[in-house]
Amino acid sequence: MHTEVVAPNGESLALAKEILKRGGLVAFPTETVYGLGADARNDVAVASIFAVKGRPQDNPLIVHVHPEYDISTLVEEPKEYVKQMMHAFAPGPITFVLNSKGVVSPRVSCGLNTLAIRIPKSESALSFLRAVDMPVAAPSANKSKHTSPVTATHVYEDFQGEIPLILDGGRCVGGIESTVVDCTGDIPLILRAGIITAEDIRAVVGACEHAKSGGPVKSPGTKYKHYHPHCKTAMFAPEEVKKAVALATEWRKEGKTVVFLVTEATQAALTLLGEREFYPLGETPEAASRNAYYYLRKAEKEYGGLIAFSLPETEEYRGVMNRLKKACSNE
Ligand code: TXA
Ligand code: MG
């Protein structure tokens, strides 16, 4: 199959609609990461997402719609706090897990009676969703376990020859996946951290907690190995630069080239120890989120190993730190 990579325009969006209508897959940009979309009402199309990604059969998908789409056709009337959250954060990098009306394919939610809904805000995502005007089931557009894609090229590298169309909207500004929030209980419960934090949600609706790990897995996707680039990875605390250099030296003896994913402080410390190869993660939570996957994907092409450093244990860094930790371990 030929894979076309093209910017969203009248022609490519009409083609995207036609492909989805006949049960095919279309990759599209959002403000977080690229998605791999199918018509959420089409059983066979949804099944093919799992097949092409190599995705475990018990990891449900998010349904994407444009802001004018009537979500009351898909989910039960949400609680009052959800309406407030939607008013404050949607369209945006947040996903609401709600009680499903069961009108999309049961494969989308892997048999759960809930449905995850996301209304993205990037112009290119909105032009796509408005043009196709249907509920689009879409996971991140990467092979299962691989680093999520933040450019059309990343998507192409994983699915070249396997999908007909990638809409190229440039590099994603958010850089990590949406915050997934269980909105079926009395208070919002964060299942997957993202750019919108528990503090942001608390500021709007008063209460918000992170789902306890160790209990029943409420967001099945969070239990799998995730985000790994195709190179060696490791993570150290910023105080452990000497250990990091020792590991880099070991890897170099094995014939591998090594890059460090740094802040200004770790770069300064590593430079004193004679290191020269750096990717700048950035100095803010926003920058770190925007850059993390981008550099993980760059590292697998340019180096044999990447060494990262842990980020402050704050709510704002939680989303990106969660991804980096997994990418740099065997978790
Ligand atoms: O930013 C994003 O969320 C991106 C873009 C493309 O929108 N999508 C994305 O999809 O990250 P995916 O499939 O890579 O991750 C979906 C997450 C998984 O952790 C999954 O378990 C959870 O959402 N999820 C989906 N439906 C759920 C449900 N009904 N209940 C609980 N968790 C759900
Ligand atoms: Mg994913």
Tab-separated table of C-alpha atoms and ligand atoms in Angstrom:
chain	number	residue	atom	x	y	z
A	1	MET	CA	0.000	0.000	0.000
A	2	HIS	CA	1.239	3.501	-0.816
A	3	THR	CA	1.249	5.863	2.186
A	4	GLU	CA	0.508	9.450	1.238
A	5	VAL	CA	1.812	12.213	3.555
A	6	VAL	CA	0.062	15.510	2.884
A	7	ALA	CA	-1.023	18.703	4.694
A	8	PRO	CA	-4.730	18.972	5.570
A	9	ASN	CA	-6.449	20.830	2.695
A	10	GLY	CA	-9.769	20.532	0.852
A	11	GLU	CA	-8.586	17.629	-1.249
A	12	SER	CA	-6.744	15.620	1.416
A	13	LEU	CA	-9.589	16.083	3.921
A	14	ALA	CA	-12.132	14.828	1.371
A	15	LEU	CA	-9.857	11.815	0.807
A	16	ALA	CA	-9.580	11.294	4.597
A	17	LYS	CA	-13.372	11.193	4.860
A	18	GLU	CA	-13.663	8.733	2.003
A	19	ILE	CA	-11.022	6.429	3.554
A	20	LEU	CA	-12.719	6.466	6.976
A	21	LYS	CA	-16.153	5.862	5.427
A	22	ARG	CA	-14.917	2.724	3.710
A	23	GLY	CA	-13.326	1.425	6.951
A	24	GLY	CA	-9.719	2.539	6.402
A	25	LEU	CA	-7.270	4.287	8.738
A	26	VAL	CA	-6.051	7.908	8.632
A	27	ALA	CA	-3.292	9.376	10.808
A	28	PHE	CA	-3.891	12.973	11.902
A	29	PRO	CA	-2.153	15.608	14.027
A	30	THR	CA	-3.462	16.933	17.351
A	31	GLU	CA	-1.954	19.383	19.853
A	32	THR	CA	-0.653	16.439	21.926
A	33	VAL	CA	0.599	13.649	19.605
A	34	TYR	CA	-0.496	12.193	16.237
A	35	GLY	CA	-3.498	9.843	16.289
A	36	LEU	CA	-4.307	6.813	14.130
A	37	GLY	CA	-8.002	7.211	13.366
A	38	ALA	CA	-10.874	4.941	12.320
A	39	ASP	CA	-14.655	5.353	12.191
A	40	ALA	CA	-15.554	4.483	15.803
A	41	ARG	CA	-18.870	2.946	14.657
A	42	ASN	CA	-17.195	0.456	12.321
A	43	ASP	CA	-16.225	-2.806	14.069
A	44	VAL	CA	-13.838	-3.965	11.373
A	45	ALA	CA	-12.115	-0.596	11.097
A	46	VAL	CA	-11.632	-0.412	14.873
A	47	ALA	CA	-10.286	-3.980	14.937
A	48	SER	CA	-7.747	-3.017	12.279
A	49	ILE	CA	-6.311	-0.287	14.540
A	50	PHE	CA	-5.431	-2.968	17.112
A	51	ALA	CA	-3.993	-5.201	14.385
A	52	VAL	CA	-1.813	-2.586	12.696
A	53	LYS	CA	-0.484	-1.201	16.003
A	54	GLY	CA	0.046	-4.593	17.629
A	55	ARG	CA	-2.027	-3.199	20.499
A	56	PRO	CA	-3.171	-5.449	23.376
A	57	GLN	CA	-6.872	-6.284	23.012
A	58	ASP	CA	-7.756	-4.960	26.489
A	59	ASN	CA	-6.453	-1.413	26.022
A	60	PRO	CA	-9.406	0.826	25.057
A	61	LEU	CA	-9.315	3.708	22.568
A	62	ILE	CA	-10.259	7.372	22.840
A	63	VAL	CA	-13.036	8.724	20.607
A	64	HIS	CA	-12.264	12.135	19.081
A	65	VAL	CA	-14.949	14.607	18.011
A	66	HIS	CA	-15.094	18.275	16.983
A	67	PRO	CA	-16.558	20.856	19.428
A	68	GLU	CA	-19.916	21.090	17.603
A	69	TYR	CA	-20.449	17.318	17.683
A	70	ASP	CA	-23.380	16.346	19.912
A	71	ILE	CA	-21.690	14.011	22.426
A	72	SER	CA	-25.052	13.285	24.069
A	73	THR	CA	-25.506	10.809	21.194
A	74	LEU	CA	-22.462	8.858	22.490
A	75	VAL	CA	-22.500	9.150	26.302
A	76	GLU	CA	-24.960	9.541	29.160
A	77	GLU	CA	-25.602	13.016	30.577
A	78	PRO	CA	-22.382	13.930	32.447
A	79	LYS	CA	-22.256	15.119	36.060
A	80	GLU	CA	-22.218	18.861	36.818
A	81	TYR	CA	-18.465	18.961	37.522
A	82	VAL	CA	-17.798	17.452	34.080
A	83	LYS	CA	-19.717	20.252	32.415
A	84	GLN	CA	-17.559	22.773	34.296
A	85	MET	CA	-14.404	20.921	33.262
A	86	MET	CA	-15.519	20.811	29.648
A	87	HIS	CA	-16.238	24.524	29.715
A	88	ALA	CA	-12.757	25.222	31.139
A	89	PHE	CA	-10.572	22.714	29.251
A	90	ALA	CA	-12.285	21.548	26.053
A	91	PRO	CA	-11.295	21.772	23.273
A	92	GLY	CA	-7.895	20.863	24.683
A	93	PRO	CA	-5.449	18.167	25.794
A	94	ILE	CA	-7.858	16.312	28.083
A	95	THR	CA	-9.909	13.113	27.746
A	96	PHE	CA	-13.147	12.506	29.656
A	97	VAL	CA	-14.093	8.926	30.572
A	98	LEU	CA	-17.907	8.901	30.678
A	99	ASN	CA	-20.729	6.360	30.790
A	100	SER	CA	-21.197	5.034	27.261
A	101	LYS	CA	-24.501	4.788	25.434
A	102	GLY	CA	-23.024	1.856	23.556
A	103	VAL	CA	-23.553	3.292	20.086
A	104	VAL	CA	-19.930	3.023	18.887
A	105	SER	CA	-18.262	-0.328	18.237
A	106	PRO	CA	-17.843	-2.288	21.515
A	107	ARG	CA	-14.213	-2.843	20.464
A	108	VAL	CA	-13.454	0.856	21.121
A	109	SER	CA	-13.808	0.427	24.895
A	110	CYS	CA	-12.812	-3.257	24.924
A	111	GLY	CA	-16.157	-4.191	26.446
A	112	LEU	CA	-16.107	-1.558	29.244
A	113	ASN	CA	-19.347	0.363	29.777
A	114	THR	CA	-17.470	3.672	29.636
A	115	LEU	CA	-16.281	5.707	26.647
A	116	ALA	CA	-13.292	8.068	26.552
A	117	ILE	CA	-14.083	11.313	24.708
A	118	ARG	CA	-11.582	13.931	23.558
A	119	ILE	CA	-12.135	17.219	21.752
A	120	PRO	CA	-8.708	18.333	20.505
A	121	LYS	CA	-7.931	21.991	19.928
A	122	SER	CA	-5.232	22.225	17.247
A	123	GLU	CA	-6.421	23.779	13.994
A	124	SER	CA	-5.357	20.761	11.960
A	125	ALA	CA	-7.152	18.297	14.262
A	126	LEU	CA	-10.292	20.424	14.150
A	127	SER	CA	-10.244	20.771	10.357
A	128	PHE	CA	-9.930	16.967	10.101
A	129	LEU	CA	-12.683	16.192	12.637
A	130	ARG	CA	-15.046	18.778	11.136
A	131	ALA	CA	-14.425	17.483	7.620
A	132	VAL	CA	-15.104	13.838	8.509
A	133	ASP	CA	-17.880	14.752	10.998
A	134	MET	CA	-17.968	11.374	12.739
A	135	PRO	CA	-16.650	9.922	16.017
A	136	VAL	CA	-13.029	8.958	15.310
A	137	ALA	CA	-11.485	6.228	17.477
A	138	ALA	CA	-7.755	6.903	17.674
A	139	PRO	CA	-4.816	5.783	19.766
A	140	SER	CA	-1.446	7.485	19.404
A	141	ALA	CA	-0.097	6.701	15.911
A	142	ASN	CA	2.865	4.552	16.939
A	143	LYS	CA	3.508	0.821	16.980
A	144	SER	CA	2.613	-0.569	20.401
A	145	LYS	CA	5.447	0.042	22.959
A	146	HIS	CA	7.250	2.541	20.685
A	147	THR	CA	7.662	6.250	21.467
A	148	SER	CA	4.544	8.267	20.543
A	149	PRO	CA	4.785	10.354	17.344
A	150	VAL	CA	4.980	14.141	17.364
A	151	THR	CA	5.691	14.627	13.635
A	152	ALA	CA	4.209	13.115	10.459
A	153	THR	CA	7.629	11.572	9.766
A	154	HIS	CA	7.436	9.648	13.060
A	155	VAL	CA	4.092	8.200	11.957
A	156	TYR	CA	5.517	7.354	8.540
A	157	GLU	CA	8.448	5.522	10.130
A	158	ASP	CA	6.056	3.223	12.018
A	159	PHE	CA	3.304	2.698	9.412
A	160	GLN	CA	4.843	3.235	5.983
A	161	GLY	CA	3.080	0.896	3.542
A	162	GLU	CA	0.418	-0.082	6.119
A	163	ILE	CA	-1.947	2.919	6.078
A	164	PRO	CA	-3.084	5.017	3.087
A	165	LEU	CA	-2.935	8.578	4.485
A	166	ILE	CA	-1.020	10.674	7.026
A	167	LEU	CA	-2.225	14.275	7.425
A	168	ASP	CA	0.872	16.363	8.108
A	169	GLY	CA	0.166	19.208	10.543
A	170	GLY	CA	3.794	19.824	11.539
A	171	ARG	CA	5.282	19.196	14.957
A	172	CYS	CA	2.818	18.810	17.863
A	173	VAL	CA	3.087	21.659	20.378
A	174	GLY	CA	1.962	19.725	23.467
A	175	GLY	CA	4.219	16.754	22.947
A	176	ILE	CA	2.714	14.247	25.416
A	177	GLU	CA	-0.716	12.593	25.387
A	178	SER	CA	-3.823	14.112	26.921
A	179	THR	CA	-4.712	13.932	30.602
A	180	VAL	CA	-7.197	11.033	30.943
A	181	VAL	CA	-9.827	11.699	33.618
A	182	ASP	CA	-12.384	9.213	34.938
A	183	CYS	CA	-15.524	11.355	35.222
A	184	THR	CA	-17.942	8.609	36.288
A	185	GLY	CA	-17.502	9.027	40.058
A	186	ASP	CA	-18.231	11.784	42.567
A	187	ILE	CA	-14.957	13.568	41.834
A	188	PRO	CA	-12.649	13.560	38.794
A	189	LEU	CA	-9.941	10.913	38.997
A	190	ILE	CA	-6.819	11.228	36.839
A	191	LEU	CA	-5.984	7.908	35.139
A	192	ARG	CA	-3.099	9.282	33.031
A	193	ALA	CA	-1.233	12.503	33.850
A	194	GLY	CA	-0.807	15.101	31.112
A	195	ILE	CA	-0.351	18.802	30.514
A	196	ILE	CA	-3.597	19.679	32.310
A	197	THR	CA	-2.799	18.864	35.939
A	198	ALA	CA	-4.805	17.847	39.018
A	199	GLU	CA	-4.190	21.376	40.336
A	200	ASP	CA	-5.647	22.902	37.154
A	201	ILE	CA	-8.764	20.731	37.546
A	202	ARG	CA	-9.053	21.458	41.286
A	203	ALA	CA	-8.955	25.180	40.517
A	204	VAL	CA	-12.119	24.739	38.438
A	205	VAL	CA	-14.177	22.083	40.258
A	206	GLY	CA	-12.654	22.001	43.749
A	207	ALA	CA	-11.645	18.347	43.874
A	208	CYS	CA	-9.485	16.018	41.789
A	209	GLU	CA	-7.299	13.035	42.692
A	210	HIS	CA	-4.917	10.701	40.914
A	211	ALA	CA	-6.187	7.114	40.606
A	212	LYS	CA	-4.363	4.910	43.103
A	213	SER	CA	-1.908	2.564	41.486
A	214	GLY	CA	-1.977	-0.962	42.837
A	215	GLY	CA	-5.785	-1.101	42.892
A	216	PRO	CA	-7.837	-2.442	40.002
A	217	VAL	CA	-6.395	-1.033	36.760
A	218	LYS	CA	-8.913	1.565	35.629
A	219	SER	CA	-6.979	2.798	32.591
A	220	PRO	CA	-5.723	-0.448	31.139
A	221	GLY	CA	-3.194	1.296	28.872
A	222	THR	CA	-1.112	2.439	31.810
A	223	LYS	CA	-0.065	-1.129	32.719
A	224	TYR	CA	1.909	-1.869	29.524
A	225	LYS	CA	5.519	-1.232	28.617
A	226	HIS	CA	5.479	2.060	26.771
A	227	TYR	CA	7.273	4.823	24.909
A	228	HIS	CA	10.559	2.997	24.208
A	229	PRO	CA	12.809	4.415	21.487
A	230	HIS	CA	14.841	1.898	19.479
A	231	CYS	CA	18.080	2.584	21.329
A	232	LYS	CA	19.488	1.969	24.785
A	233	THR	CA	18.098	4.267	27.491
A	234	ALA	CA	18.825	5.056	31.133
A	235	MET	CA	17.802	7.652	33.695
A	236	PHE	CA	19.705	9.157	36.618
A	237	ALA	CA	18.981	11.817	39.233
A	238	PRO	CA	20.566	15.203	38.351
A	239	GLU	CA	23.063	14.699	41.227
A	240	GLU	CA	24.272	11.487	39.610
A	241	VAL	CA	26.073	12.961	36.593
A	242	LYS	CA	29.245	10.993	37.428
A	243	LYS	CA	27.300	7.716	37.352
A	244	ALA	CA	25.725	8.803	34.065
A	245	VAL	CA	29.140	9.464	32.531
A	246	ALA	CA	30.398	6.079	33.801
A	247	LEU	CA	27.496	4.352	32.039
A	248	ALA	CA	28.083	6.350	28.847
A	249	THR	CA	31.726	5.222	28.956
A	250	GLU	CA	30.615	1.603	29.298
A	251	TRP	CA	28.216	1.923	26.340
A	252	ARG	CA	30.937	3.531	24.231
A	253	LYS	CA	33.190	0.540	24.950
A	254	GLU	CA	30.405	-1.591	23.440
A	255	GLY	CA	30.698	0.594	20.311
A	256	LYS	CA	27.613	2.744	20.988
A	257	THR	CA	27.382	6.521	20.588
A	258	VAL	CA	25.628	8.320	23.459
A	259	VAL	CA	23.576	11.510	23.869
A	260	PHE	CA	22.381	13.143	27.100
A	261	LEU	CA	18.901	14.665	27.413
A	262	VAL	CA	19.666	17.685	29.587
A	263	THR	CA	18.599	20.844	31.342
A	264	GLU	CA	21.040	23.766	31.469
A	265	ALA	CA	22.228	22.592	34.908
A	266	THR	CA	22.928	18.984	33.944
A	267	GLN	CA	24.572	20.124	30.707
A	268	ALA	CA	26.945	22.378	32.672
A	269	ALA	CA	27.850	19.542	35.060
A	270	LEU	CA	28.369	17.050	32.215
A	271	THR	CA	30.458	19.531	30.238
A	272	LEU	CA	32.865	19.801	33.185
A	273	LEU	CA	33.235	16.018	32.988
A	274	GLY	CA	34.161	16.244	29.293
A	275	GLU	CA	30.810	15.350	27.697
A	276	ARG	CA	29.788	17.105	24.453
A	277	GLU	CA	26.648	15.464	22.989
A	278	PHE	CA	23.422	16.983	24.311
A	279	TYR	CA	19.729	17.369	23.492
A	280	PRO	CA	18.123	20.303	25.389
A	281	LEU	CA	14.952	19.104	27.125
A	282	GLY	CA	14.083	22.684	28.179
A	283	GLU	CA	13.668	24.485	31.464
A	284	THR	CA	9.876	24.429	31.951
A	285	PRO	CA	7.266	21.644	32.195
A	286	GLU	CA	5.779	22.822	28.877
A	287	ALA	CA	9.134	22.713	27.085
A	288	ALA	CA	10.052	19.324	28.587
A	289	SER	CA	6.684	17.899	27.486
A	290	ARG	CA	7.051	19.332	23.989
A	291	ASN	CA	10.581	17.989	23.596
A	292	ALA	CA	10.574	14.583	25.320
A	293	TYR	CA	9.197	12.301	22.570
A	294	TYR	CA	10.776	14.457	19.873
A	295	TYR	CA	14.282	13.779	21.243
A	296	LEU	CA	13.596	10.137	22.137
A	297	ARG	CA	12.727	9.601	18.455
A	298	LYS	CA	15.762	11.641	17.316
A	299	ALA	CA	18.078	9.637	19.576
A	300	GLU	CA	17.100	6.298	18.039
A	301	LYS	CA	18.180	7.618	14.624
A	302	GLU	CA	21.337	9.456	15.631
A	303	TYR	CA	22.763	7.540	18.626
A	304	GLY	CA	23.075	4.086	20.142
A	305	GLY	CA	22.053	5.267	23.609
A	306	LEU	CA	20.248	8.118	25.379
A	307	ILE	CA	20.720	9.053	29.038
A	308	ALA	CA	18.064	11.246	30.679
A	309	PHE	CA	17.797	12.854	34.109
A	310	SER	CA	14.837	12.817	36.451
A	311	LEU	CA	12.697	15.957	36.689
A	312	PRO	CA	11.342	17.729	39.790
A	313	GLU	CA	8.647	15.706	41.603
A	314	THR	CA	5.987	18.370	41.054
A	315	GLU	CA	2.468	18.093	39.695
A	316	GLU	CA	3.455	20.083	36.584
A	317	TYR	CA	6.253	17.681	35.647
A	318	ARG	CA	4.255	14.555	36.500
A	319	GLY	CA	3.029	13.819	32.952
A	320	VAL	CA	6.353	14.151	31.173
A	321	MET	CA	8.284	12.487	34.011
A	322	ASN	CA	5.906	9.501	33.885
A	323	ARG	CA	6.667	9.111	30.131
A	324	LEU	CA	10.427	9.626	30.425
A	325	LYS	CA	10.682	7.172	33.317
A	326	LYS	CA	8.924	4.477	31.290
A	327	ALA	CA	10.945	5.251	28.149
A	328	CYS	CA	14.142	4.940	30.190
A	329	SER	CA	13.309	1.712	32.015
A	330	ASN	CA	11.832	-1.702	31.350
A	331	GLU	CA	8.587	-0.744	33.071
B	1	TXA	O1	-3.514	12.856	23.439
B	1	TXA	C1	-4.030	11.754	23.349
B	1	TXA	O2	-4.789	11.286	24.234
B	1	TXA	C2	-3.721	10.934	22.084
B	1	TXA	C3	-4.262	11.721	20.877
B	1	TXA	C4	-4.154	10.954	19.594
B	1	TXA	O3	-5.568	12.107	21.136
B	1	TXA	N1	-4.287	9.619	22.159
B	1	TXA	C5	-3.789	8.647	22.965
B	1	TXA	O4	-4.397	7.411	22.824
B	1	TXA	O5	-2.879	8.831	23.733
B	1	TXA	P1	-3.804	6.057	23.438
B	1	TXA	O6	-4.648	4.993	22.870
B	1	TXA	O7	-2.360	6.011	23.137
B	1	TXA	O8	-4.096	6.149	24.956
B	1	TXA	C6	-5.430	6.074	25.434
B	1	TXA	C7	-5.460	5.959	26.936
B	1	TXA	C8	-5.005	4.595	27.391
B	1	TXA	O9	-4.248	4.730	28.595
B	1	TXA	C9	-6.335	3.874	27.638
B	1	TXA	O10	-6.228	2.836	28.566
B	1	TXA	C10	-7.188	5.029	28.175
B	1	TXA	O11	-6.800	6.140	27.376
B	1	TXA	N2	-8.636	4.773	27.961
B	1	TXA	C11	-9.318	4.778	26.798
B	1	TXA	N3	-10.621	4.461	27.006
B	1	TXA	C12	-10.766	4.274	28.325
B	1	TXA	C13	-11.862	3.942	29.175
B	1	TXA	N4	-13.088	3.724	28.683
B	1	TXA	N5	-11.636	3.813	30.506
B	1	TXA	C14	-10.399	4.050	31.015
B	1	TXA	N6	-9.315	4.363	30.283
B	1	TXA	C15	-9.482	4.483	28.959
B	2	MG	MG	-0.349	5.492	23.080
